XYZ file of C-alpha atoms in Angstrom:
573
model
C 62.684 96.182 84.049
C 61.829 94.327 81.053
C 65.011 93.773 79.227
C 63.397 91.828 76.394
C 60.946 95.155 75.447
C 63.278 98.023 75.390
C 65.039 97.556 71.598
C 63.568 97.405 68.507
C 63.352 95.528 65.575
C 66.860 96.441 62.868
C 66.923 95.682 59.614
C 70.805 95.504 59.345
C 72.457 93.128 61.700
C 74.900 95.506 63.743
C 77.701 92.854 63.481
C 77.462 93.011 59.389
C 78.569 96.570 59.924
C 81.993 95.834 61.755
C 85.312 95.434 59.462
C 88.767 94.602 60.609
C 91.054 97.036 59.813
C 94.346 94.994 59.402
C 96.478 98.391 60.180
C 95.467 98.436 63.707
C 93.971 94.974 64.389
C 90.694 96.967 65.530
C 87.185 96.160 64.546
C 85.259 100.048 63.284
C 81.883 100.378 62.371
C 81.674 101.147 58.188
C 78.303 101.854 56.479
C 78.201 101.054 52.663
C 75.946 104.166 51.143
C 73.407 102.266 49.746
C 72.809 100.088 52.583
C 69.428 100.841 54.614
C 69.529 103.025 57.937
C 71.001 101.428 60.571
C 69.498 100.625 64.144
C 73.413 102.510 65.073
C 73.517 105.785 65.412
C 75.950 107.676 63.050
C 76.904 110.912 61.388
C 73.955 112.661 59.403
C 74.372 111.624 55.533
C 71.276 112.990 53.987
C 69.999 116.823 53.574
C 71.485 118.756 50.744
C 74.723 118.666 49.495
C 76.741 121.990 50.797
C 80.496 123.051 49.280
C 83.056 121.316 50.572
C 81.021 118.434 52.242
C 82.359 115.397 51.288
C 80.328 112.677 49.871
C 80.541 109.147 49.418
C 82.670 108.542 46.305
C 84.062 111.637 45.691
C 87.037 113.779 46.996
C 86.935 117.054 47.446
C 90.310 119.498 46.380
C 88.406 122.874 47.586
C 85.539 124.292 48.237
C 82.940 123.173 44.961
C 85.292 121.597 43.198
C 84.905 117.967 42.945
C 87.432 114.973 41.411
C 86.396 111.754 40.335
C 86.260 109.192 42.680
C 89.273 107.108 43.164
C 89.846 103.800 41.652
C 89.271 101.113 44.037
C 91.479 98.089 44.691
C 89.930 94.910 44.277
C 89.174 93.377 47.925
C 89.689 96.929 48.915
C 87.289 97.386 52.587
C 84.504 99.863 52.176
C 85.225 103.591 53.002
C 84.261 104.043 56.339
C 81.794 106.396 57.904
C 82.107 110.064 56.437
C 83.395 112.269 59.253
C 85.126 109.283 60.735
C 88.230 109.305 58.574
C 90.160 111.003 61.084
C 89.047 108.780 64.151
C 91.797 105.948 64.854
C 91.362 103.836 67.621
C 93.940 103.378 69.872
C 96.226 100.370 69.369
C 96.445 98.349 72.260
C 98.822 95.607 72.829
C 97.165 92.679 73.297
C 93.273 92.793 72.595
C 93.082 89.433 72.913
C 93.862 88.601 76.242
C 91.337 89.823 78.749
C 87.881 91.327 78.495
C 85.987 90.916 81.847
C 82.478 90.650 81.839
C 80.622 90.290 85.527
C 77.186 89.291 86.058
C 75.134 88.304 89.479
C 72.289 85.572 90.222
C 70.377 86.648 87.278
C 73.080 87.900 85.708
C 73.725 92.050 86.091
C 76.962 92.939 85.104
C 78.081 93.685 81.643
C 80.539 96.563 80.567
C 81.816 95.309 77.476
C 81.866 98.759 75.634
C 85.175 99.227 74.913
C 85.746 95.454 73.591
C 83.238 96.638 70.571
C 85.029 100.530 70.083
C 83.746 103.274 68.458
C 82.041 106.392 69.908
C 79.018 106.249 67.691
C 78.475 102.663 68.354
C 79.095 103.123 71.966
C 76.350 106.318 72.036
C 73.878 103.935 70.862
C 74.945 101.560 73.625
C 74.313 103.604 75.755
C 71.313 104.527 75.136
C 70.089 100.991 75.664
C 71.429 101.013 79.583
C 68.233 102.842 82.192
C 70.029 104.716 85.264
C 69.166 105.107 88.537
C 69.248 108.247 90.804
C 71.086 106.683 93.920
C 71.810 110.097 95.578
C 74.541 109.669 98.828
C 74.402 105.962 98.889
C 76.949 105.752 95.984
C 79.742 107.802 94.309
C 79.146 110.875 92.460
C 81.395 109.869 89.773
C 83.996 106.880 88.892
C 87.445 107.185 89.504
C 89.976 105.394 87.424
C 93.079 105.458 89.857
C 91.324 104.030 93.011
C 89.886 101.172 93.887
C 86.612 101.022 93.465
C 83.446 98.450 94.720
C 80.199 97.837 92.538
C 77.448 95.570 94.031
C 75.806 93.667 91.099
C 72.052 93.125 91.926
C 70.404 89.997 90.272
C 66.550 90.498 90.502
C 63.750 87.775 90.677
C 60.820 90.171 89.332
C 59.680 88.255 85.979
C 59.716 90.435 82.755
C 60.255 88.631 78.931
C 58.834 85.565 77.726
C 59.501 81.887 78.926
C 59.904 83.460 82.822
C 56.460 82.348 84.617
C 58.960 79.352 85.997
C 61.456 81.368 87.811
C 61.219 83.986 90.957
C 58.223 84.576 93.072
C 54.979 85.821 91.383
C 54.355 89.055 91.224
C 57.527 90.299 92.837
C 58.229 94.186 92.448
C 62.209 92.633 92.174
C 63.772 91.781 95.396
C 67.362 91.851 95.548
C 67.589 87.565 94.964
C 71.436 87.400 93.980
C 74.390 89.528 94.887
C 77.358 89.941 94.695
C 80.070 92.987 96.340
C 82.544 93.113 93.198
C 85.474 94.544 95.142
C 88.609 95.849 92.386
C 91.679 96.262 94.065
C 93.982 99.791 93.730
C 96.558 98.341 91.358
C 94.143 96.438 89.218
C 96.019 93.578 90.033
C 93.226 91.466 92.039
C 89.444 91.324 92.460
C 87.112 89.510 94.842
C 83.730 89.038 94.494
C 81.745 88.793 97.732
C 78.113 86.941 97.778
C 75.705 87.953 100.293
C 73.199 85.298 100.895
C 69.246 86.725 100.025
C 68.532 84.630 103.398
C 70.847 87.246 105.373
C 69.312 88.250 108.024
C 69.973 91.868 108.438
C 69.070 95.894 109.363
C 67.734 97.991 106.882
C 68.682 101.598 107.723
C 66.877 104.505 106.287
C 66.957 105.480 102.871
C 66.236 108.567 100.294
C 64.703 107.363 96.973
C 63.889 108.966 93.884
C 60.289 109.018 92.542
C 59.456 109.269 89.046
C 57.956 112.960 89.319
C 62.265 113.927 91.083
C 60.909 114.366 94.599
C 62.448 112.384 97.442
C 60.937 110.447 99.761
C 62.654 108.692 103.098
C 61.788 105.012 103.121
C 61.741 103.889 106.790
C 64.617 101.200 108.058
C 63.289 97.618 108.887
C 65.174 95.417 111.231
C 65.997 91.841 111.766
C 64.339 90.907 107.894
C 66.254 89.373 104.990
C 68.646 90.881 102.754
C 66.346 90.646 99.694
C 64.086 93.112 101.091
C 66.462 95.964 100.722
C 65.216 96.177 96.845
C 61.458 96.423 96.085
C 59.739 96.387 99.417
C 58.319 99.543 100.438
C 59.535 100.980 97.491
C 63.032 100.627 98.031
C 65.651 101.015 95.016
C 69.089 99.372 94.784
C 70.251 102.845 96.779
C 68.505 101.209 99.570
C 70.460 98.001 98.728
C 73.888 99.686 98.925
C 72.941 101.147 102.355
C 72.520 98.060 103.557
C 75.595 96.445 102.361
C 77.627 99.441 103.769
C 75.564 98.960 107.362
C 76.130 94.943 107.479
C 79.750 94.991 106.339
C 81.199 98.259 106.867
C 82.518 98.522 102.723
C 81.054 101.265 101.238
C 79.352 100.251 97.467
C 80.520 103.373 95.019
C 78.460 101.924 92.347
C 75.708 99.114 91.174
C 74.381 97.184 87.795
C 71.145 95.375 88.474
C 69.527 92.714 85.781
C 66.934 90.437 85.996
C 66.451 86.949 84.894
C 66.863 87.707 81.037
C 70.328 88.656 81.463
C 71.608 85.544 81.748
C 69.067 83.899 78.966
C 70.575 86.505 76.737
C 74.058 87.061 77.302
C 75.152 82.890 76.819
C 73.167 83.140 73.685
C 75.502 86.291 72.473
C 78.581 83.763 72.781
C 76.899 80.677 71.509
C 76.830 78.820 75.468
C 78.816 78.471 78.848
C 80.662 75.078 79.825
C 79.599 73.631 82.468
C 80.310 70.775 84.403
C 78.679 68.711 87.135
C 79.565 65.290 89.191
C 76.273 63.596 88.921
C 73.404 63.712 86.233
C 70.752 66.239 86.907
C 66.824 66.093 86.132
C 64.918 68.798 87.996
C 61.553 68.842 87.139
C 61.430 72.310 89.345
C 63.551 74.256 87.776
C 63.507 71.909 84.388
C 67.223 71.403 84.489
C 68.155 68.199 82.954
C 72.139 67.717 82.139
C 73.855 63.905 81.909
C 76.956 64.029 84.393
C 80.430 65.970 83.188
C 80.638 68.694 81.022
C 77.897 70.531 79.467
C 77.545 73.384 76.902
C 73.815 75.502 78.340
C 72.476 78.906 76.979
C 69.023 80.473 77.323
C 66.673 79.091 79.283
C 68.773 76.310 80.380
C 71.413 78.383 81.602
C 69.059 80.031 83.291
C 67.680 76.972 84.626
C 71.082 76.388 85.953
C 72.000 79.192 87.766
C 68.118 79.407 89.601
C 67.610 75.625 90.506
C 67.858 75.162 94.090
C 67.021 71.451 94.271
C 70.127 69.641 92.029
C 73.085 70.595 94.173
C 74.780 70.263 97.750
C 71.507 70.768 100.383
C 69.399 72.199 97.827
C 69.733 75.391 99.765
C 70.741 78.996 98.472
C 74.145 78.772 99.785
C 74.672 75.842 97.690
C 73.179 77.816 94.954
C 75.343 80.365 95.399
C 78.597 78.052 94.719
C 76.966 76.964 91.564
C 76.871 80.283 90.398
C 80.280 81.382 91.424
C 81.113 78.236 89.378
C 79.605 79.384 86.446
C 80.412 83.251 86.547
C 83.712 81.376 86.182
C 83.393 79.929 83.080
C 81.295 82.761 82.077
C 84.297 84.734 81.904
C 86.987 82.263 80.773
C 83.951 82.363 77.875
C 84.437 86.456 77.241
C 88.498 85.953 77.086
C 88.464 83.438 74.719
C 89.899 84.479 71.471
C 86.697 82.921 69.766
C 84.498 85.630 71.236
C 87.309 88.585 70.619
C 87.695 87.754 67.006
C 84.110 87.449 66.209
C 82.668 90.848 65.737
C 79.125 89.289 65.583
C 79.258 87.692 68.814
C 81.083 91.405 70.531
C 77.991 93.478 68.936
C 75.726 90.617 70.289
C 76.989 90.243 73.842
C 76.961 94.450 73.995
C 73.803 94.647 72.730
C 72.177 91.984 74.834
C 74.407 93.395 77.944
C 73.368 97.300 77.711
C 69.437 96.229 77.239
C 69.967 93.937 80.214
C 71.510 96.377 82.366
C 69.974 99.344 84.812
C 73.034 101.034 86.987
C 73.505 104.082 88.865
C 73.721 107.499 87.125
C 77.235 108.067 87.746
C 78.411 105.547 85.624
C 75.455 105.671 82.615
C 77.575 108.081 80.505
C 79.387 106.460 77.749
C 82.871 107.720 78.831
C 82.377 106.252 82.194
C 81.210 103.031 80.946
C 83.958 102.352 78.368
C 86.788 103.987 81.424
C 85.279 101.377 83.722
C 86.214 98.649 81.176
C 89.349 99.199 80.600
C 90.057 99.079 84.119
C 87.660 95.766 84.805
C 90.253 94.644 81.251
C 93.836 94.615 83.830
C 92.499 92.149 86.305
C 93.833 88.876 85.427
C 91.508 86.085 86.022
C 93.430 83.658 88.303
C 93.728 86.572 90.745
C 89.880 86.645 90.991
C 88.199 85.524 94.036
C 84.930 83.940 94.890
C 83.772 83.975 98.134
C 80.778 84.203 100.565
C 80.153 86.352 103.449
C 80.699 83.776 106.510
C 77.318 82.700 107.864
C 75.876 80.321 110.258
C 72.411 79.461 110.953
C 70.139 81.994 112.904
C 70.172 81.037 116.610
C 66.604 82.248 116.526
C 65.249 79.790 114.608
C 64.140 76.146 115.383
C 63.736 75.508 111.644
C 66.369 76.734 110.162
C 65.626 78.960 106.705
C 67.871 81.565 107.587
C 71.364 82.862 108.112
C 73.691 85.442 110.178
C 76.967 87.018 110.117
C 79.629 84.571 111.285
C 81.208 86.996 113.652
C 84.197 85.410 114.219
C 85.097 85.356 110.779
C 82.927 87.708 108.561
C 84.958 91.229 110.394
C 87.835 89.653 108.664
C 86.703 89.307 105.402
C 85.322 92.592 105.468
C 88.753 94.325 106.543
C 90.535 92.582 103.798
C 88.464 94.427 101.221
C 87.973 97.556 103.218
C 92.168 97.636 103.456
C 92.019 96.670 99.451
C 94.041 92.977 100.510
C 94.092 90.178 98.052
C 92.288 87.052 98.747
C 94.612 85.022 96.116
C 98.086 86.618 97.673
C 99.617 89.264 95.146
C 99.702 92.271 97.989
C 102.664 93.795 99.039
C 105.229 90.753 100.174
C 103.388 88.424 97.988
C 104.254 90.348 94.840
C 107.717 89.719 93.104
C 109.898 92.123 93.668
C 113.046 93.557 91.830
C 116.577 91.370 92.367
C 117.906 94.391 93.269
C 115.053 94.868 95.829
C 114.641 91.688 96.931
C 118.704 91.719 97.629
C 118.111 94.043 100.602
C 116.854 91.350 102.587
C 119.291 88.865 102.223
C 122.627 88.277 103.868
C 123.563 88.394 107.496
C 121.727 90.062 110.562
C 122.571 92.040 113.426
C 121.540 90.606 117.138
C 118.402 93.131 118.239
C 120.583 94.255 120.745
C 122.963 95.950 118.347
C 120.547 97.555 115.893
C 120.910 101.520 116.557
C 117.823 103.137 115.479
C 115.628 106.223 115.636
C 111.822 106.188 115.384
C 109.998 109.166 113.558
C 106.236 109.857 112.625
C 105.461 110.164 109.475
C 101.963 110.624 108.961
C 100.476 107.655 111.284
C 98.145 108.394 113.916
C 99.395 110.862 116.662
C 101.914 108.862 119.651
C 102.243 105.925 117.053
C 106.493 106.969 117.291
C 106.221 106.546 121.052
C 104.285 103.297 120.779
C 106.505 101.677 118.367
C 109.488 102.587 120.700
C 108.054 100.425 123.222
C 107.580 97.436 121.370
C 111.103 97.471 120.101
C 112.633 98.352 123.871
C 110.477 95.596 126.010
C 109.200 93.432 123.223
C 112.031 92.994 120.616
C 115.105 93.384 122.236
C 115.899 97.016 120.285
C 117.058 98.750 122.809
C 119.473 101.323 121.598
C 116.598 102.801 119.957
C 115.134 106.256 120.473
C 112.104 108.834 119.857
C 113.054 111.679 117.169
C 109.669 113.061 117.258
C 108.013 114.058 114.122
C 109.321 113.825 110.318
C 109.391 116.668 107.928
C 106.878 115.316 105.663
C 104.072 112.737 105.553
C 105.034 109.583 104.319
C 102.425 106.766 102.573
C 104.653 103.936 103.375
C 106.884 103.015 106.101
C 110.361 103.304 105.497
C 114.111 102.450 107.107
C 116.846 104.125 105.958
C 120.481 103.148 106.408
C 124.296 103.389 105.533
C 125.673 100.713 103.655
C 127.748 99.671 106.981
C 124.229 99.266 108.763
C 123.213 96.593 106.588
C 123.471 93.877 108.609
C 121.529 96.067 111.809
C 118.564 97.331 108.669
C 117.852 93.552 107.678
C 117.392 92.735 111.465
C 114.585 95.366 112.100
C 113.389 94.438 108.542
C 112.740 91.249 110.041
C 111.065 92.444 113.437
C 108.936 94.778 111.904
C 108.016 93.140 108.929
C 109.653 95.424 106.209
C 109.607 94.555 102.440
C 112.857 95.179 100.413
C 110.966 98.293 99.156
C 110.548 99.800 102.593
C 114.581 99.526 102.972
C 116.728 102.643 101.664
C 119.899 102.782 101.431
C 121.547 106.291 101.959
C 123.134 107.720 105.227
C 122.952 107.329 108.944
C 122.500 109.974 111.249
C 124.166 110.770 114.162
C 122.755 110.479 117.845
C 123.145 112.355 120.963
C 125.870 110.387 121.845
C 127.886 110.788 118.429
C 126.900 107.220 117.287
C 125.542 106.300 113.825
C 121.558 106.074 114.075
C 119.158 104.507 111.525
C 116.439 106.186 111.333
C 112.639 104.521 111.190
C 109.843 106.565 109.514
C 106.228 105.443 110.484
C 104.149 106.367 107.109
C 100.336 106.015 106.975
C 100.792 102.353 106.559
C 101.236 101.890 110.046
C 98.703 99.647 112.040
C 99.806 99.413 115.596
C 102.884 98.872 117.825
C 104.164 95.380 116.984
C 101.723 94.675 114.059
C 103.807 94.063 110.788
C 103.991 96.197 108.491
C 104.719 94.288 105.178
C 101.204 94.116 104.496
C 100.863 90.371 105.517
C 97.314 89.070 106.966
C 96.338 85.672 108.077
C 93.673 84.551 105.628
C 90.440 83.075 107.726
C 89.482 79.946 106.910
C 86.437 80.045 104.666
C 83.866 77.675 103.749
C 83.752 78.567 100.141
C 86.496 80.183 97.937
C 87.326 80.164 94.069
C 89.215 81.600 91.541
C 87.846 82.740 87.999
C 90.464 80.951 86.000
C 89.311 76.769 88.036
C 87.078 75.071 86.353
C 85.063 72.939 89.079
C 81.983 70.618 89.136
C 78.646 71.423 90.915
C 78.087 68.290 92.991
């Protein structure tokens, strides 16, 4: 894809075009009617003048009747758009505090369409951003109230000028950097999984999309790198999101793919990324020179930044990959910062150099889907982003070691934790604050587990799960005036406990076996028991795991070898 080819030349700067409109705090697109046609889409102007159509200048009473135009206001903004005067933008909050912008290895993530506004504008966006037929291997369509996965595909095939340095020569685009952006349910957490190029892995099967709309099956490779899953053989980033979904069991619903441009463009839209590094670099490679501390790069030293393999750690691609989770760090911090959201010229900039950058799947090319997706990437605060790695350790099958596997002991982990939509910086379930009133539940005295009185229902977990609970609590915790009441009425989501107010004491004691939150607790009534005595009674919801596993959501984090947040601003050493 060559991102540098696919504008063309305007003769108005876009950003010149952009007015604050102090009644809503909201940049809109306004055309003067002398100024020259615009590179933006926008309503039709010219053609003959029909009754009733209003005109720039004039006001219209009825139907072929025209009034003079109205006196103007000195300082007074130009009239916007004609057929736009109806159009208000929503008024949000607080604009300035979060605008996420993701990229991967060379940079292939940018949805900053709704930080710009306007459908018109966003039309024309749109039509800068090529789409890719990805069949089964993604999502049909994007769904705002789930979470949701997109695998961001940096490419080393070299398109634009000043990229005969970087990437292999000739490459049909390999999948070089990537990264499994994982968004969590509540939109309160994200983590951002790399998956080394090196990775040894299976290619399974995969349908692609030629250019006449045939199929054609592109036959599974085994035991190759990672990178092969894009190019070779044909192979499109559908191919790619099979493989993720074979290797770690999380299934990709969407992609955005860039190559090396990207990130040559995109720190040039907001005037440079900070940087920072513990020793002075000079790379004659990758022609990275920076003194030691902090650094401002764009363009081609940014991208000399984020592709040189030689300056950091072992000069390896796992190093690599730190640096780059480093600066996708700042990157961001970069898109928040009130000096980018105030400045419409560097928001029509960083959209226009994002869209041209930018291939993704066709489910999420529309301009509705693009400008839904970010205003959901917009919730996710940025110290509750995570950078990781997928666990690795050197192939065994190698006496020179230039590749990597799956650290099985603690990649299945990770995995789980974003298959079961768990934050990696602690704001699931027990981690989150809850109400005083909820929180209350769980303090004060507790029964011995030889006193609590309780009765175990299902709920909606898997069938026996009432019987298998009942077990734990008789031989394994002590409960044992506790029973089997078979099924529950209804299905439940979460677990719950319900209890009189006299049971207090006896609900905080199983709250403390099984691992309940305060929100899990409800107070209410007691029911009575064959033997006329005052019951609690236990409902296993979906939520449940297993006999004895707890159920306030709480998972032993495995030690990894690299981990960051968006909002830490590190040296590359």
């Amino acid at each position: 894809m060559d991102a540098q080819g696919r504008g063309r030349a305007d003769d108005v700067d876009p950003a010149d075009q952009w007015v604050l409109n102090p009644r809503t705090g909201e940049y809109e697109l306004r055309l003067s009617p002398s100024s020259p046609e615009s590179s933006v889409p926008g309503p039709r102007t010219a053609g003959p003048r029909t009754p009733g159509r209003r005109t720039p200048g004039r006001r219209t009473t009825a139907p072929g009747r025209e009034v003079p135009p109205q006196r103007r206001r000195r300082a007074e903004p130009e009239a916007p758009v004609p057929g736009r005067r109806g159009r208000r933008p929503e008024k949000k909050k607080s604009r300035g505090k979060r605008v996420l912008l993701w990229t991967g290895g060379s940079m292939a993530f940018v949805v900053l369409v709704a930080g710009v506004g306007g459908y018109v504008y966003l039309k024309h966006l749109e039509g800068n951003v090529s789409t890719t037929d990805v069949g089964t291997a993604g999502s049909s369509s994007f769904k705002k109230d789930e979470a949701f996965n997109i695998l961001i595909i940096g490419t080393d095939k070299r398109t634009g000028e000043g990229n005969e340095g970087y990437g292999d020569k000739g490459s049909v685009g390999h999948a070089d950097t990537n990264i499994l952006l994982h968004v969590s349910k509540d939109r309160s957490n994200a983590t951002a999984l790399s998956i080394p190029r090196d990775l040894i892995v299976d290619i399974p099967d995969c349908e692609t999309t030629q250019e006449d709309g045939t199929k054609k099956v592109v036959p599974g490779s085994s035991g190759v790198r990672f990178n092969q899953s894009l190019g070779d053989l044909g192979r499109d980033a559908g191919c790619t999101m099979r493989t993720v979904k074979a290797v770690t069991g999380i299934q990709p619903h969407h992609f955005m793919m860039a190559d090396f441009n990207a990130v040559k463009t995109l720190t040039t839209a907001v005037d440079g990324v900070d940087v920072c590094v513990e020793h002075a670099v000079d790379d004659p490679k990758s022609h990275l020179k920076l003194p030691a501390g902090e650094s401002t790069v764009e363009g081609e030293q940014a991208l000399a930044f984020v592709r040189t393999r030689h300056a950091f750690g072992n000069e390896g691609d796992l190093d690599r990959i730190k640096v780059q989770q480093q600066f996708l760090g700042s990157l961001m911090r970069k898109m928040s910062s009130s000096d980018t959201l105030t400045s419409p010229t560097k928001l029509v900039k960083l959209a226009e150099a994002a869209t041209k950058a930018l291939t993704v799947d066709s489910a999420i090319g529309k301009v509705g889907t693009l400008k839904d997706m970010a205003l959901e990437l917009k919730k996710v605060p940025t110290k509750n982003i995570t950078f990781t790695t997928v666990p690795v350790i050197d192939n065994p099958a190698e006496k020179v070691k230039a590749t990597v596997v799956v650290n099985e002991a603690k990649g299945p982990q990770v995995f789980d934790m974003i298959k079961n939509d768990i934050s990696f910086t602690e704001v699931e379930q027990k981690q989150k604050k809850e109400k005083a009133a909820v929180a209350a539940r769980l303090k004060g005295e507790k029964s011995e587990p030889g006193e609590v009185r309780v009765r175990v229902m299902n709920g909606g977990a898997p069938a026996g799960s009432a019987q298998q609970e009942l077990a734990y609590l008789q031989t394994q915790a002590g409960v044992s005036k506790s029973e089997n009441a078979g099924n529950a009425p209804a299905d439940l989501a979460k677990t719950t406990l319900e209890y009189a107010p006299d049971q207090a004491d006896q609900a905080r004691a199983l709250a403390e076996i099984l691992g309940l939150t305060g929100a899990a607790m409800k107070p209410g009534e007691s029911v009575t028991n064959a033997q006329g005595l005052p019951t609690m009674t236990l409902t296993l919801g979906k939520d449940f795991k297993g006999a004895g596993v707890k159920l306030d959501g709480s998972v032993k984090k495995p030690d990894l070898d690299t981990e960051s947040t968006a909002d830490q601003k590190l040296c590359a050493s």
